[in-house]
PDB file of C-alpha atoms in Angstrom:
ATOM      1  CA  UNK A 621     156.745   8.360 -57.157  1.00  0.00           C
ATOM      2  CA  UNK A 622     154.613  11.072 -58.821  1.00  0.00           C
ATOM      3  CA  UNK A 623     155.835  14.626 -58.940  1.00  0.00           C
ATOM      4  CA  UNK A 624     153.459  17.367 -57.729  1.00  0.00           C
ATOM      5  CA  UNK A 625     152.716  20.075 -60.303  1.00  0.00           C
ATOM      6  CA  UNK A 626     153.253  23.413 -58.691  1.00  0.00           C
ATOM      7  CA  UNK A 627     151.669  26.495 -60.303  1.00  0.00           C
ATOM      8  CA  UNK A 628     154.175  29.297 -60.442  1.00  0.00           C
ATOM      9  CA  UNK A 629     153.098  32.345 -58.375  1.00  0.00           C
ATOM     10  CA  UNK A 630     153.211  34.559 -61.468  1.00  0.00           C
ATOM     11  CA  UNK A 631     150.614  32.398 -63.227  1.00  0.00           C
ATOM     12  CA  UNK A 632     148.317  32.516 -60.223  1.00  0.00           C
ATOM     13  CA  UNK A 633     148.635  36.303 -60.100  1.00  0.00           C
ATOM     14  CA  UNK A 634     147.769  36.636 -63.800  1.00  0.00           C
ATOM     15  CA  UNK A 635     144.692  34.410 -63.414  1.00  0.00           C
ATOM     16  CA  UNK A 636     143.429  36.421 -60.414  1.00  0.00           C
ATOM     17  CA  UNK A 637     144.038  39.723 -62.222  1.00  0.00           C
ATOM     18  CA  UNK A 638     142.140  38.507 -65.299  1.00  0.00           C
ATOM     19  CA  UNK A 639     139.151  37.440 -63.190  1.00  0.00           C
ATOM     20  CA  UNK A 640     139.131  40.810 -61.392  1.00  0.00           C
ATOM     21  CA  UNK A 641     139.191  42.767 -64.665  1.00  0.00           C
ATOM     22  CA  UNK A 642     136.375  40.641 -66.094  1.00  0.00           C
ATOM     23  CA  UNK A 643     134.263  41.244 -62.981  1.00  0.00           C
ATOM     24  CA  UNK A 644     134.824  45.004 -63.127  1.00  0.00           C
ATOM     25  CA  UNK A 645     134.008  45.163 -66.828  1.00  0.00           C
ATOM     26  CA  UNK A 646     130.728  43.350 -66.297  1.00  0.00           C
ATOM     27  CA  UNK A 647     129.753  45.741 -63.497  1.00  0.00           C
ATOM     28  CA  UNK A 648     130.557  48.814 -65.617  1.00  0.00           C
ATOM     29  CA  UNK A 649     128.557  47.462 -68.550  1.00  0.00           C
ATOM     30  CA  UNK A 650     125.612  46.844 -66.219  1.00  0.00           C
ATOM     31  CA  UNK A 651     125.886  50.384 -64.834  1.00  0.00           C
ATOM     32  CA  UNK A 652     126.080  51.823 -68.363  1.00  0.00           C
ATOM     33  CA  UNK A 653     123.026  49.807 -69.347  1.00  0.00           C
ATOM     34  CA  UNK A 654     121.048  51.059 -66.356  1.00  0.00           C
ATOM     35  CA  UNK A 655     122.198  54.637 -66.963  1.00  0.00           C
ATOM     36  CA  UNK A 656     121.223  54.502 -70.643  1.00  0.00           C
ATOM     37  CA  UNK A 657     117.837  53.022 -69.778  1.00  0.00           C
ATOM     38  CA  UNK A 658     117.182  55.752 -67.184  1.00  0.00           C
ATOM     39  CA  UNK A 659     118.158  58.484 -69.678  1.00  0.00           C
ATOM     40  CA  UNK A 660     115.857  57.121 -72.379  1.00  0.00           C
ATOM     41  CA  UNK A 661     113.014  56.833 -69.864  1.00  0.00           C
ATOM     42  CA  UNK A 662     113.550  60.470 -68.779  1.00  0.00           C
ATOM     43  CA  UNK A 663     113.538  61.690 -72.382  1.00  0.00           C
ATOM     44  CA  UNK A 664     110.368  59.747 -73.137  1.00  0.00           C
ATOM     45  CA  UNK A 665     108.662  61.202 -70.059  1.00  0.00           C
ATOM     46  CA  UNK A 666     109.726  64.760 -70.946  1.00  0.00           C
ATOM     47  CA  UNK A 667     108.495  64.320 -74.516  1.00  0.00           C
ATOM     48  CA  UNK A 668     105.172  62.939 -73.311  1.00  0.00           C
ATOM     49  CA  UNK A 669     104.776  65.884 -70.928  1.00  0.00           C
ATOM     50  CA  UNK A 670     105.088  68.477 -73.737  1.00  0.00           C
ATOM     51  CA  UNK A 671     101.600  69.693 -74.716  1.00  0.00           C
ATOM     52  CA  UNK A 672     100.453  68.632 -78.149  1.00  0.00           C
ATOM     53  CA  UNK A 673     100.485  71.516 -80.597  1.00  0.00           C
ATOM     54  CA  UNK A 674     102.516  73.687 -78.227  1.00  0.00           C
ATOM     55  CA  UNK A 675     104.089  75.577 -81.129  1.00  0.00           C
ATOM     56  CA  UNK A 676     100.882  75.972 -83.108  1.00  0.00           C
ATOM     57  CA  UNK A 677      99.770  79.618 -83.352  1.00  0.00           C
ATOM     58  CA  UNK A 678      96.262  79.870 -84.727  1.00  0.00           C
ATOM     59  CA  UNK A 679      92.738  80.802 -83.685  1.00  0.00           C
ATOM     60  CA  UNK A 680      89.779  83.043 -84.440  1.00  0.00           C
ATOM     61  CA  UNK A 681      89.383  86.806 -84.168  1.00  0.00           C
ATOM     62  CA  UNK A 682      86.435  88.182 -82.201  1.00  0.00           C
ATOM     63  CA  UNK A 683      84.404  91.298 -82.895  1.00  0.00           C
ATOM     64  CA  UNK A 684      85.753  93.972 -80.535  1.00  0.00           C
ATOM     65  CA  UNK A 685      83.825  96.900 -79.120  1.00  0.00           C
ATOM     66  CA  UNK A 686      83.901 100.048 -77.008  1.00  0.00           C
ATOM     67  CA  UNK A 687      81.047 102.210 -75.752  1.00  0.00           C
ATOM     68  CA  UNK A 688      80.463 105.421 -77.709  1.00  0.00           C
ATOM     69  CA  UNK A 689      81.097 107.756 -74.754  1.00  0.00           C
ATOM     70  CA  UNK A 690      84.578 106.315 -74.238  1.00  0.00           C
ATOM     71  CA  UNK A 691      85.347 106.614 -77.942  1.00  0.00           C
ATOM     72  CA  UNK A 692      84.078 110.188 -78.047  1.00  0.00           C
ATOM     73  CA  UNK A 693      86.687 111.057 -75.414  1.00  0.00           C
ATOM     74  CA  UNK A 694      89.551 110.238 -77.799  1.00  0.00           C
ATOM     75  CA  UNK A 695      91.219 113.373 -79.064  1.00  0.00           C
ATOM     76  CA  UNK A 696      93.786 112.331 -81.662  1.00  0.00           C
ATOM     77  CA  UNK A 697      95.452 109.502 -83.513  1.00  0.00           C
ATOM     78  CA  UNK A 698      95.194 106.107 -81.794  1.00  0.00           C
ATOM     79  CA  UNK A 699      97.859 103.411 -82.035  1.00  0.00           C
ATOM     80  CA  UNK A 700      96.550  99.941 -81.174  1.00  0.00           C
ATOM     81  CA  UNK A 701      98.586  96.970 -80.047  1.00  0.00           C
ATOM     82  CA  UNK A 702      97.377  93.373 -79.781  1.00  0.00           C
ATOM     83  CA  UNK A 703      96.808  92.177 -76.236  1.00  0.00           C
ATOM     84  CA  UNK A 704      96.239  88.625 -74.942  1.00  0.00           C
ATOM     85  CA  UNK A 705      93.643  88.796 -72.169  1.00  0.00           C
ATOM     86  CA  UNK A 706      93.163  86.564 -69.129  1.00  0.00           C
ATOM     87  CA  UNK A 707      91.093  84.104 -71.200  1.00  0.00           C
ATOM     88  CA  UNK A 708      93.857  83.855 -73.824  1.00  0.00           C
ATOM     89  CA  UNK A 709      91.789  85.786 -76.338  1.00  0.00           C
ATOM     90  CA  UNK A 710      93.074  88.560 -78.589  1.00  0.00           C
ATOM     91  CA  UNK A 711      91.901  92.127 -78.212  1.00  0.00           C
ATOM     92  CA  UNK A 712      93.341  95.602 -78.852  1.00  0.00           C
ATOM     93  CA  UNK A 713      94.630  98.235 -76.439  1.00  0.00           C
ATOM     94  CA  UNK A 714      95.274 101.746 -77.734  1.00  0.00           C
ATOM     95  CA  UNK A 715      97.400 104.793 -76.956  1.00  0.00           C
ATOM     96  CA  UNK A 716      96.667 108.299 -78.225  1.00  0.00           C
ATOM     97  CA  UNK A 717      99.128 110.921 -79.375  1.00  0.00           C
ATOM     98  CA  UNK A 718     102.813 110.144 -79.949  1.00  0.00           C
ATOM     99  CA  UNK A 719     103.042 106.548 -81.199  1.00  0.00           C
ATOM    100  CA  UNK A 720     106.674 106.284 -80.087  1.00  0.00           C
ATOM    101  CA  UNK A 721     105.747 106.486 -76.419  1.00  0.00           C
ATOM    102  CA  UNK A 722     103.688 103.847 -74.635  1.00  0.00           C
ATOM    103  CA  UNK A 723     102.793 104.709 -71.029  1.00  0.00           C
ATOM    104  CA  UNK A 724     102.065 101.743 -68.797  1.00  0.00           C
ATOM    105  CA  UNK A 725      98.283 102.190 -68.953  1.00  0.00           C
ATOM    106  CA  UNK A 726      96.551 102.337 -72.351  1.00  0.00           C
ATOM    107  CA  UNK A 727      94.084 105.115 -73.127  1.00  0.00           C
ATOM    108  CA  UNK A 728      91.518 102.727 -74.582  1.00  0.00           C
ATOM    109  CA  UNK A 729      90.892  99.006 -74.121  1.00  0.00           C
ATOM    110  CA  UNK A 730      88.560  97.249 -76.556  1.00  0.00           C
ATOM    111  CA  UNK A 731      86.379  94.465 -75.199  1.00  0.00           C
ATOM    112  CA  UNK A 732      85.755  91.102 -76.836  1.00  0.00           C
ATOM    113  CA  UNK A 733      82.291  90.529 -78.263  1.00  0.00           C
ATOM    114  CA  UNK A 734      80.953  87.822 -80.527  1.00  0.00           C
ATOM    115  CA  UNK A 735      83.333  85.076 -81.644  1.00  0.00           C
ATOM    116  CA  UNK A 736      84.216  85.739 -85.259  1.00  0.00           C
ATOM    117  CA  UNK A 737      84.584  83.492 -88.278  1.00  0.00           C
ATOM    118  CA  UNK A 738      87.857  85.140 -89.326  1.00  0.00           C
ATOM    119  CA  UNK A 739      90.843  82.950 -88.518  1.00  0.00           C
ATOM    120  CA  UNK A 740      94.540  83.650 -88.119  1.00  0.00           C
ATOM    121  CA  UNK A 741      97.487  81.306 -88.364  1.00  0.00           C
ATOM    122  CA  UNK A 742     100.485  80.834 -90.592  1.00  0.00           C
ATOM    123  CA  UNK A 743     101.211  83.338 -93.365  1.00  0.00           C
ATOM    124  CA  UNK A 744      99.788  86.459 -91.700  1.00  0.00           C
ATOM    125  CA  UNK A 745     101.180  89.538 -89.961  1.00  0.00           C
ATOM    126  CA  UNK A 746     100.532  90.774 -86.415  1.00  0.00           C
ATOM    127  CA  UNK A 747     101.506  94.407 -85.986  1.00  0.00           C
ATOM    128  CA  UNK A 748     100.426  97.726 -84.552  1.00  0.00           C
ATOM    129  CA  UNK A 749      97.259  99.240 -86.020  1.00  0.00           C
ATOM    130  CA  UNK A 750      96.326 102.901 -86.140  1.00  0.00           C
ATOM    131  CA  UNK A 751      93.354 105.198 -86.534  1.00  0.00           C
ATOM    132  CA  UNK A 752      94.386 108.549 -87.979  1.00  0.00           C
ATOM    133  CA  UNK A 753      93.015 111.809 -86.514  1.00  0.00           C
ATOM    134  CA  UNK A 754      90.711 112.147 -89.550  1.00  0.00           C
ATOM    135  CA  UNK A 755      89.278 108.682 -88.986  1.00  0.00           C
ATOM    136  CA  UNK A 756      88.779 109.324 -85.268  1.00  0.00           C
ATOM    137  CA  UNK A 757      86.937 112.572 -86.089  1.00  0.00           C
ATOM    138  CA  UNK A 758      84.811 110.851 -88.753  1.00  0.00           C
ATOM    139  CA  UNK A 759      83.632 108.237 -86.257  1.00  0.00           C
ATOM    140  CA  UNK A 760      82.970 110.858 -83.567  1.00  0.00           C
ATOM    141  CA  UNK A 761      80.915 112.923 -86.040  1.00  0.00           C
ATOM    142  CA  UNK A 762      78.825 109.886 -87.005  1.00  0.00           C
ATOM    143  CA  UNK A 763      78.246 109.132 -83.340  1.00  0.00           C
ATOM    144  CA  UNK A 764      76.895 112.643 -82.847  1.00  0.00           C
ATOM    145  CA  UNK A 765      74.322 112.328 -85.655  1.00  0.00           C
ATOM    146  CA  UNK A 766      73.389 108.621 -85.425  1.00  0.00           C
ATOM    147  CA  UNK A 767      70.793 107.672 -82.845  1.00  0.00           C
ATOM    148  CA  UNK A 768      70.890 105.353 -81.140  1.00  0.00           C
ATOM    149  CA  UNK A 769      74.493 104.189 -81.521  1.00  0.00           C
ATOM    150  CA  UNK A 770      75.925 103.484 -78.085  1.00  0.00           C
ATOM    151  CA  UNK A 771      78.598 101.069 -79.310  1.00  0.00           C
ATOM    152  CA  UNK A 772      81.546 101.205 -81.707  1.00  0.00           C
ATOM    153  CA  UNK A 773      82.363  97.811 -83.230  1.00  0.00           C
ATOM    154  CA  UNK A 774      85.678  96.623 -84.654  1.00  0.00           C
ATOM    155  CA  UNK A 775      84.947  93.742 -87.052  1.00  0.00           C
ATOM    156  CA  UNK A 776      87.975  91.628 -88.060  1.00  0.00           C
ATOM    157  CA  UNK A 777      88.832  91.284 -91.731  1.00  0.00           C
ATOM    158  CA  UNK A 778      90.471  88.245 -93.311  1.00  0.00           C
ATOM    159  CA  UNK A 779      94.248  88.569 -93.682  1.00  0.00           C
ATOM    160  CA  UNK A 780      93.900  86.867 -97.068  1.00  0.00           C
ATOM    161  CA  UNK A 781      92.129  89.968 -98.450  1.00  0.00           C
ATOM    162  CA  UNK A 782      94.375  92.571 -96.784  1.00  0.00           C
ATOM    163  CA  UNK A 783      97.901  91.739 -97.872  1.00  0.00           C
ATOM    164  CA  UNK A 784      98.200  89.142 -95.068  1.00  0.00           C
ATOM    165  CA  UNK A 785      97.636  91.924 -92.511  1.00  0.00           C
ATOM    166  CA  UNK A 786      95.078  91.640 -89.696  1.00  0.00           C
ATOM    167  CA  UNK A 787      92.820  94.704 -89.771  1.00  0.00           C
ATOM    168  CA  UNK A 788      89.392  95.740 -88.468  1.00  0.00           C
ATOM    169  CA  UNK A 789      86.515  97.571 -90.157  1.00  0.00           C
ATOM    170  CA  UNK A 790      84.601  99.909 -87.856  1.00  0.00           C
ATOM    171  CA  UNK A 791      80.810 100.097 -87.450  1.00  0.00           C
ATOM    172  CA  UNK A 792      78.323 101.733 -85.111  1.00  0.00           C
ATOM    173  CA  UNK A 793      75.693  99.603 -83.398  1.00  0.00           C
ATOM    174  CA  UNK A 794      72.683 100.120 -81.171  1.00  0.00           C
ATOM    175  CA  UNK A 795      73.286  96.710 -79.536  1.00  0.00           C
ATOM    176  CA  UNK A 796      76.177  95.434 -77.471  1.00  0.00           C
ATOM    177  CA  UNK A 797      77.908  92.738 -79.539  1.00  0.00           C
ATOM    178  CA  UNK A 798      77.251  89.649 -77.476  1.00  0.00           C
ATOM    179  CA  UNK A 799      75.226  86.528 -78.120  1.00  0.00           C
ATOM    180  CA  UNK A 800      72.468  87.288 -75.598  1.00  0.00           C
ATOM    181  CA  UNK A 801      71.670  90.788 -76.836  1.00  0.00           C
ATOM    182  CA  UNK A 802      71.645  89.804 -80.514  1.00  0.00           C
ATOM    183  CA  UNK A 803      69.359  86.866 -79.766  1.00  0.00           C
ATOM    184  CA  UNK A 804      66.723  89.260 -78.408  1.00  0.00           C
ATOM    185  CA  UNK A 805      66.478  91.464 -81.511  1.00  0.00           C
ATOM    186  CA  UNK A 806      68.499  92.262 -84.648  1.00  0.00           C
ATOM    187  CA  UNK A 807      71.162  94.924 -84.179  1.00  0.00           C
ATOM    188  CA  UNK A 808      71.103  98.119 -86.222  1.00  0.00           C
ATOM    189  CA  UNK A 809      74.550  98.424 -87.773  1.00  0.00           C
ATOM    190  CA  UNK A 810      75.864 101.615 -89.381  1.00  0.00           C
ATOM    191  CA  UNK A 811      78.993 101.629 -91.529  1.00  0.00           C
ATOM    192  CA  UNK A 812      81.540 104.364 -90.832  1.00  0.00           C
ATOM    193  CA  UNK A 813      83.711 103.903 -93.915  1.00  0.00           C
ATOM    194  CA  UNK A 814      86.779 103.637 -91.672  1.00  0.00           C
ATOM    195  CA  UNK A 815      89.141 100.852 -90.690  1.00  0.00           C
ATOM    196  CA  UNK A 816      92.359 100.343 -88.788  1.00  0.00           C
ATOM    197  CA  UNK A 817      95.567 100.551 -90.789  1.00  0.00           C
ATOM    198  CA  UNK A 818      98.803  98.630 -90.312  1.00  0.00           C
ATOM    199  CA  UNK A 819     101.537 100.861 -88.942  1.00  0.00           C
ATOM    200  CA  UNK A 820     103.089 102.442 -90.927  1.00  0.00           C
ATOM    201  CA  UNK A 821      99.654 103.135 -92.348  1.00  0.00           C
ATOM    202  CA  UNK A 822      98.489 102.363 -95.866  1.00  0.00           C
ATOM    203  CA  UNK A 823      97.114 105.879 -96.002  1.00  0.00           C
ATOM    204  CA  UNK A 824      97.459 109.065 -93.934  1.00  0.00           C
TER     205      UNK A 824
END
């Protein structure tokens, strides 16, 4: 007569417990795998969504201008600050008088004219620019004796030739500095011998 082999209850319990642990471990590993995959996918999508060259700061500087009557209304030193307009172009807005106070509205806003060939990028300074009272008066005097000269132009100068500073040389013109007007006839340009200075200025 054969004897039946009976599995002790403790052995059965251990086998069941081992199978349960193995099943749970497999589920957790699957969850971790899915979670890791989702995280990597999210990171890839976020990286792809970042605009190329987002941190690049470079471009060209346009010739800026103001009509002569508006310039003639300036009475003292002008402190200019760079301003990014609605078209993401750089221009200058200016405040007269005390350079330590900047009311909400500027006293003068230069307009963008012809696209320039002068570029800006790495290794150059952006800072406030000034016209001293003497320079303002020099330009106003030239406007009074030069005919016709309805426009005051601010022509950008290369930072490479100005100690890495962005500055503008000032001219008088009988033609508004835009492509259409200059295509009709050559502009008459008159040098003023003045330019904007980095603040603090190179000269007073």
